[in-house]
Amino acid sequence: MTTPTLSLAEMAAEVLNTADGREKTALSRRHATAWFEARQQEPCAIEIGTASPPLHPARPEKPELLNPRDVPKRKPGSDAGRIALLHAVAHIELNAVDLHWDIIARFSHVPLPVGFFDDWVKAADEESKHFNLMCDCLEALDSHYGALPAHAGMWRAAEDTADDLMGRLAVVPMVLEARGLDVTPGMIEIFKKAKNTQAVEALELIYSEEVGHVAYGSKWFYFLCGRDNLDPKDVFHQLVRKYFKGALKPPFNEEKRADAGLPPDFYWPLAEANRPIPGVGD
Ligand SMILES: [Fe+2]
Ligand SMILES: [Fe+2]
């Protein structure tokens, strides 16, 4: 193995600056392998370091990014609907790769146990695998990532929390990725009905690994609250109200959320029916 010259934060910025999805994920996986190899050595052969991540990660020319309300809706029972669903998941996974490397690059100056970085490198590596699995499923159906338009708004949470690590943890893993736990079982059913074993197996793997990403979010959120002697539930509610536009949507996957360290009193008070009217009793 050649001696690595980049710091972990620089590796993260390199992934963020790579536009093509397959290239981005291949680089992400190589960097993850290099990091975990370096962590076997004492002291670790790669330093955390610092970097200047771009405010927006590099993205391929396609898919065209549209306002969520302009993305055409397709019936999930049709071939076109199932392709659209896989395409939407591929887009989420590619954003997730960037989100996990971004938390590393953007907050590398914050004093944190090295386990924080291990967790997000592992999550980024898994998202890279998820993106490739979704691309493989699309290609098996004669489509590809980039063939359809995708949501433009997914980087918003990262931009809004670029200076707020606790806000980032509250909104990205503990709200957005937790939402994935709620909706993935329904998607698996759609592909079971269509007898698409490749998609069922890919989505089942994604579902099992996403619990870990939400759990990393909760773990480090509790850690930071504990370090500053803050009440995690109150701070979570404040931060989600500040950075997440709109209410959380039930039904919630209470079992998997519990596995990931998210108790009901974290998310139910932020759900649609319980959303307080701004300025009234809040
Ligand atoms: Fe994922
Ligand atoms: Fe994830």
CSV table of C-alpha atoms and ligand atoms in Angstrom, one decimal:
chain,number,residue,atom,x,y,z
A,1,MET,CA,0.0,0.0,0.0
A,2,THR,CA,1.3,3.5,-0.9
A,3,THR,CA,1.5,6.0,1.9
A,4,PRO,CA,-1.7,8.1,1.8
A,5,THR,CA,-1.1,11.8,1.4
A,6,LEU,CA,-4.6,13.1,1.8
A,7,SER,CA,-6.2,13.8,5.2
A,8,LEU,CA,-9.7,12.3,5.8
A,9,ALA,CA,-11.3,15.8,5.3
A,10,GLU,CA,-9.5,16.2,2.0
A,11,MET,CA,-10.6,12.7,0.9
A,12,ALA,CA,-14.2,13.8,1.7
A,13,ALA,CA,-13.8,17.0,-0.3
A,14,GLU,CA,-12.5,14.9,-3.2
A,15,VAL,CA,-15.7,12.8,-3.2
A,16,LEU,CA,-17.9,15.9,-3.0
A,17,ASN,CA,-16.0,17.4,-6.0
A,18,THR,CA,-16.5,14.3,-8.2
A,19,ALA,CA,-19.6,14.7,-10.5
A,20,ASP,CA,-20.3,11.3,-12.1
A,21,GLY,CA,-22.3,9.0,-9.8
A,22,ARG,CA,-20.4,5.7,-10.5
A,23,GLU,CA,-17.1,7.6,-10.2
A,24,LYS,CA,-18.1,9.4,-7.0
A,25,THR,CA,-19.2,6.1,-5.4
A,26,ALA,CA,-16.1,4.2,-6.6
A,27,LEU,CA,-13.9,6.9,-5.0
A,28,SER,CA,-16.0,7.0,-1.9
A,29,ARG,CA,-15.5,3.2,-1.5
A,30,ARG,CA,-11.7,3.4,-2.1
A,31,HIS,CA,-11.4,6.2,0.5
A,32,ALA,CA,-13.4,4.2,3.0
A,33,THR,CA,-11.2,1.2,2.5
A,34,ALA,CA,-8.1,3.3,2.9
A,35,TRP,CA,-9.5,4.9,6.1
A,36,PHE,CA,-10.3,1.6,7.8
A,37,GLU,CA,-6.9,0.2,6.8
A,38,ALA,CA,-5.2,3.2,8.3
A,39,ARG,CA,-7.3,2.8,11.5
A,40,GLN,CA,-5.7,-0.6,12.0
A,41,GLN,CA,-2.3,1.2,12.5
A,42,GLU,CA,-1.2,2.9,15.7
A,43,PRO,CA,-1.2,5.9,15.3
A,44,CYS,CA,-3.8,6.1,12.5
A,45,ALA,CA,-1.9,6.6,9.2
A,46,ILE,CA,-4.5,9.2,8.0
A,47,GLU,CA,-5.1,12.4,9.9
A,48,ILE,CA,-8.6,13.9,10.2
A,49,GLY,CA,-7.2,17.2,8.9
A,50,THR,CA,-9.3,20.1,7.4
A,51,ALA,CA,-10.7,20.9,4.0
A,52,SER,CA,-12.9,23.4,2.3
A,53,PRO,CA,-15.8,21.4,1.0
A,54,PRO,CA,-17.9,23.0,-1.8
A,55,LEU,CA,-21.3,24.4,-0.6
A,56,HIS,CA,-22.9,22.3,-3.4
A,57,PRO,CA,-21.4,18.9,-4.3
A,58,ALA,CA,-20.5,18.3,-8.0
A,59,ARG,CA,-23.3,16.4,-9.8
A,60,PRO,CA,-23.7,14.8,-13.2
A,61,GLU,CA,-25.4,16.8,-16.0
A,62,LYS,CA,-28.3,14.4,-15.8
A,63,PRO,CA,-30.7,14.0,-14.1
A,64,GLU,CA,-32.3,17.3,-14.6
A,65,LEU,CA,-33.1,18.7,-11.1
A,66,LEU,CA,-36.7,20.0,-10.7
A,67,ASN,CA,-38.7,21.5,-8.0
A,68,PRO,CA,-40.4,18.6,-6.2
A,69,ARG,CA,-43.8,19.6,-7.3
A,70,ASP,CA,-42.8,19.6,-10.9
A,71,VAL,CA,-41.4,16.0,-10.8
A,72,PRO,CA,-44.0,13.9,-12.7
A,73,LYS,CA,-45.9,11.4,-10.6
A,74,ARG,CA,-46.2,7.8,-12.0
A,75,LYS,CA,-48.4,5.0,-10.9
A,76,PRO,CA,-46.3,2.6,-8.7
A,77,GLY,CA,-48.2,-0.4,-10.2
A,78,SER,CA,-46.7,0.1,-13.7
A,79,ASP,CA,-43.2,-0.6,-15.1
A,80,ALA,CA,-42.7,3.2,-15.5
A,81,GLY,CA,-43.8,3.7,-11.9
A,82,ARG,CA,-41.4,1.2,-10.6
A,83,ILE,CA,-38.5,2.6,-12.6
A,84,ALA,CA,-39.4,6.1,-11.3
A,85,LEU,CA,-39.3,4.7,-7.7
A,86,LEU,CA,-35.9,3.1,-8.2
A,87,HIS,CA,-34.6,6.3,-9.8
A,88,ALA,CA,-35.9,8.4,-6.9
A,89,VAL,CA,-34.1,6.0,-4.4
A,90,ALA,CA,-30.9,6.2,-6.5
A,91,HIS,CA,-31.0,10.0,-6.3
A,92,ILE,CA,-31.5,9.8,-2.5
A,93,GLU,CA,-28.6,7.5,-2.1
A,94,LEU,CA,-26.3,9.7,-4.2
A,95,ASN,CA,-27.3,12.7,-2.0
A,96,ALA,CA,-26.6,10.5,1.0
A,97,VAL,CA,-23.1,9.7,-0.1
A,98,ASP,CA,-22.4,13.4,-0.3
A,99,LEU,CA,-24.2,14.2,3.0
A,100,HIS,CA,-22.0,11.8,4.9
A,101,TRP,CA,-18.8,13.0,3.4
A,102,ASP,CA,-19.9,16.5,3.9
A,103,ILE,CA,-20.5,16.1,7.7
A,104,ILE,CA,-16.9,14.8,7.8
A,105,ALA,CA,-15.3,17.6,5.8
A,106,ARG,CA,-17.4,20.4,7.2
A,107,PHE,CA,-17.1,19.6,10.9
A,108,SER,CA,-13.6,18.1,11.0
A,109,HIS,CA,-12.4,21.0,13.1
A,110,VAL,CA,-14.8,20.1,15.9
A,111,PRO,CA,-13.1,18.1,18.6
A,112,LEU,CA,-14.8,14.7,18.5
A,113,PRO,CA,-13.9,11.1,19.2
A,114,VAL,CA,-12.5,9.3,16.2
A,115,GLY,CA,-15.5,7.0,16.3
A,116,PHE,CA,-17.6,9.9,14.9
A,117,PHE,CA,-15.5,9.8,11.7
A,118,ASP,CA,-15.5,6.0,11.6
A,119,ASP,CA,-19.3,6.0,11.7
A,120,TRP,CA,-19.8,8.5,8.8
A,121,VAL,CA,-17.1,6.9,6.6
A,122,LYS,CA,-18.9,3.6,7.1
A,123,ALA,CA,-22.3,5.2,6.3
A,124,ALA,CA,-20.9,6.9,3.2
A,125,ASP,CA,-19.4,3.6,2.0
A,126,GLU,CA,-22.8,1.9,2.5
A,127,GLU,CA,-24.7,4.7,0.6
A,128,SER,CA,-22.2,4.2,-2.2
A,129,LYS,CA,-23.1,0.5,-2.4
A,130,HIS,CA,-26.8,1.4,-2.2
A,131,PHE,CA,-26.5,3.9,-5.2
A,132,ASN,CA,-24.7,1.3,-7.3
A,133,LEU,CA,-27.4,-1.4,-6.4
A,134,MET,CA,-30.2,1.0,-7.5
A,135,CYS,CA,-28.3,1.8,-10.7
A,136,ASP,CA,-27.9,-1.9,-11.4
A,137,CYS,CA,-31.7,-2.4,-10.9
A,138,LEU,CA,-32.4,0.5,-13.2
A,139,GLU,CA,-30.1,-0.9,-15.9
A,140,ALA,CA,-31.7,-4.3,-15.6
A,141,LEU,CA,-35.0,-2.6,-16.6
A,142,ASP,CA,-33.3,-0.8,-19.6
A,143,SER,CA,-33.1,2.5,-17.8
A,144,HIS,CA,-30.3,4.3,-15.9
A,145,TYR,CA,-29.7,7.0,-13.3
A,146,GLY,CA,-30.2,10.3,-15.2
A,147,ALA,CA,-33.0,9.0,-17.5
A,148,LEU,CA,-35.6,10.8,-15.4
A,149,PRO,CA,-35.8,14.2,-13.6
A,150,ALA,CA,-35.1,14.2,-9.9
A,151,HIS,CA,-35.8,16.4,-6.9
A,152,ALA,CA,-33.7,19.6,-6.6
A,153,GLY,CA,-34.3,20.3,-2.9
A,154,MET,CA,-32.3,17.5,-1.3
A,155,TRP,CA,-29.2,19.5,-0.6
A,156,ARG,CA,-31.2,22.2,1.2
A,157,ALA,CA,-30.8,20.5,4.6
A,158,ALA,CA,-27.0,20.5,4.2
A,159,GLU,CA,-26.8,24.1,3.2
A,160,ASP,CA,-29.1,25.2,6.1
A,161,THR,CA,-27.0,23.4,8.7
A,162,ALA,CA,-23.5,24.0,7.2
A,163,ASP,CA,-22.6,25.8,10.5
A,164,ASP,CA,-24.6,23.7,13.0
A,165,LEU,CA,-23.5,20.2,13.7
A,166,MET,CA,-26.3,19.4,16.1
A,167,GLY,CA,-28.8,20.8,13.5
A,168,ARG,CA,-27.2,18.6,10.8
A,169,LEU,CA,-27.6,15.5,13.0
A,170,ALA,CA,-31.2,16.3,13.9
A,171,VAL,CA,-32.3,17.0,10.4
A,172,VAL,CA,-30.3,14.6,8.2
A,173,PRO,CA,-30.0,11.2,10.0
A,174,MET,CA,-32.7,11.7,12.6
A,175,VAL,CA,-35.4,13.1,10.4
A,176,LEU,CA,-34.6,12.5,6.7
A,177,GLU,CA,-33.0,9.1,7.0
A,178,ALA,CA,-35.5,8.0,9.7
A,179,ARG,CA,-38.2,8.7,7.1
A,180,GLY,CA,-36.6,6.1,4.9
A,181,LEU,CA,-37.3,3.5,7.6
A,182,ASP,CA,-41.0,4.5,7.5
A,183,VAL,CA,-41.4,4.2,3.7
A,184,THR,CA,-39.0,1.4,2.6
A,185,PRO,CA,-41.2,-1.6,3.7
A,186,GLY,CA,-44.0,-0.4,1.4
A,187,MET,CA,-41.5,-0.1,-1.5
A,188,ILE,CA,-40.3,-3.7,-0.9
A,189,GLU,CA,-43.9,-4.8,-1.2
A,190,ILE,CA,-44.3,-3.1,-4.5
A,191,PHE,CA,-41.3,-5.0,-5.9
A,192,LYS,CA,-42.4,-8.3,-4.3
A,193,LYS,CA,-45.7,-8.0,-6.2
A,194,ALA,CA,-43.8,-7.3,-9.4
A,195,LYS,CA,-41.6,-10.4,-8.7
A,196,ASN,CA,-38.5,-8.2,-9.1
A,197,THR,CA,-36.1,-10.2,-6.8
A,198,GLN,CA,-33.1,-8.0,-7.7
A,199,ALA,CA,-34.9,-4.9,-6.4
A,200,VAL,CA,-36.4,-6.7,-3.4
A,201,GLU,CA,-32.9,-7.9,-2.3
A,202,ALA,CA,-31.3,-4.5,-2.9
A,203,LEU,CA,-34.1,-2.6,-0.9
A,204,GLU,CA,-33.9,-5.2,1.9
A,205,LEU,CA,-30.2,-4.6,2.3
A,206,ILE,CA,-30.7,-0.8,2.2
A,207,TYR,CA,-33.5,-1.1,4.8
A,208,SER,CA,-31.2,-3.1,7.2
A,209,GLU,CA,-28.2,-0.7,6.8
A,210,GLU,CA,-30.2,2.5,7.1
A,211,VAL,CA,-31.1,1.7,10.7
A,212,GLY,CA,-27.4,2.0,11.5
A,213,HIS,CA,-27.2,5.5,9.9
A,214,VAL,CA,-30.1,6.8,12.0
A,215,ALA,CA,-28.5,5.2,15.0
A,216,TYR,CA,-25.2,7.0,14.3
A,217,GLY,CA,-27.2,10.3,14.2
A,218,SER,CA,-28.9,9.7,17.5
A,219,LYS,CA,-25.7,8.5,19.2
A,220,TRP,CA,-23.7,11.6,18.3
A,221,PHE,CA,-26.6,13.9,18.9
A,222,TYR,CA,-26.9,12.5,22.5
A,223,PHE,CA,-23.1,12.7,22.9
A,224,LEU,CA,-23.1,16.4,22.0
A,225,CYS,CA,-26.1,17.1,24.2
A,226,GLY,CA,-24.4,15.3,27.1
A,227,ARG,CA,-21.2,17.2,26.6
A,228,ASP,CA,-23.1,20.5,26.9
A,229,ASN,CA,-25.5,19.3,29.5
A,230,LEU,CA,-28.5,19.9,27.2
A,231,ASP,CA,-31.9,18.1,27.2
A,232,PRO,CA,-31.8,16.0,24.0
A,233,LYS,CA,-35.5,16.0,23.4
A,234,ASP,CA,-36.0,19.7,23.8
A,235,VAL,CA,-33.0,20.5,21.6
A,236,PHE,CA,-34.1,18.1,18.9
A,237,HIS,CA,-37.5,19.8,18.8
A,238,GLN,CA,-36.0,23.3,18.6
A,239,LEU,CA,-33.5,22.3,15.8
A,240,VAL,CA,-36.1,20.4,13.7
A,241,ARG,CA,-38.5,23.3,13.9
A,242,LYS,CA,-35.7,25.7,12.9
A,243,TYR,CA,-34.2,23.8,10.0
A,244,PHE,CA,-36.9,21.4,8.7
A,245,LYS,CA,-39.8,23.1,6.8
A,246,GLY,CA,-43.0,21.2,7.3
A,247,ALA,CA,-44.3,18.6,9.7
A,248,LEU,CA,-43.2,14.9,10.0
A,249,LYS,CA,-45.5,12.5,8.3
A,250,PRO,CA,-47.0,9.5,10.2
A,251,PRO,CA,-47.3,6.5,10.1
A,252,PHE,CA,-43.9,6.0,11.8
A,253,ASN,CA,-41.9,2.8,11.9
A,254,GLU,CA,-41.8,2.8,15.7
A,255,GLU,CA,-39.9,-0.5,15.9
A,256,LYS,CA,-37.0,0.5,13.6
A,257,ARG,CA,-36.9,4.0,15.0
A,258,ALA,CA,-36.6,2.5,18.5
A,259,ASP,CA,-33.7,0.3,17.2
A,260,ALA,CA,-32.0,3.5,16.0
A,261,GLY,CA,-32.4,5.2,19.3
A,262,LEU,CA,-35.3,7.5,18.3
A,263,PRO,CA,-38.1,7.4,21.0
A,264,PRO,CA,-41.7,8.4,20.1
A,265,ASP,CA,-41.6,11.6,22.2
A,266,PHE,CA,-38.9,12.9,19.8
A,267,TYR,CA,-40.9,12.7,16.6
A,268,TRP,CA,-44.6,12.6,17.6
A,269,PRO,CA,-44.7,16.2,18.8
A,270,LEU,CA,-43.4,17.2,15.4
A,271,ALA,CA,-46.0,15.2,13.4
A,272,GLU,CA,-48.6,16.9,11.3
A,273,ALA,CA,-51.5,16.8,13.8
A,274,ASN,CA,-49.3,18.0,16.6
A,275,ARG,CA,-47.6,20.8,14.7
A,276,PRO,CA,-48.1,24.0,16.7
A,277,ILE,CA,-49.4,27.1,14.8
A,278,PRO,CA,-46.3,29.4,14.8
A,279,GLY,CA,-46.6,31.9,17.6
A,280,VAL,CA,-49.4,30.2,19.4
A,281,GLY,CA,-48.4,28.5,22.6
A,282,ASP,CA,-45.0,27.5,21.2
B,1,FE,FE,-28.7,4.4,1.7
B,2,FE,FE,-28.4,6.3,5.0
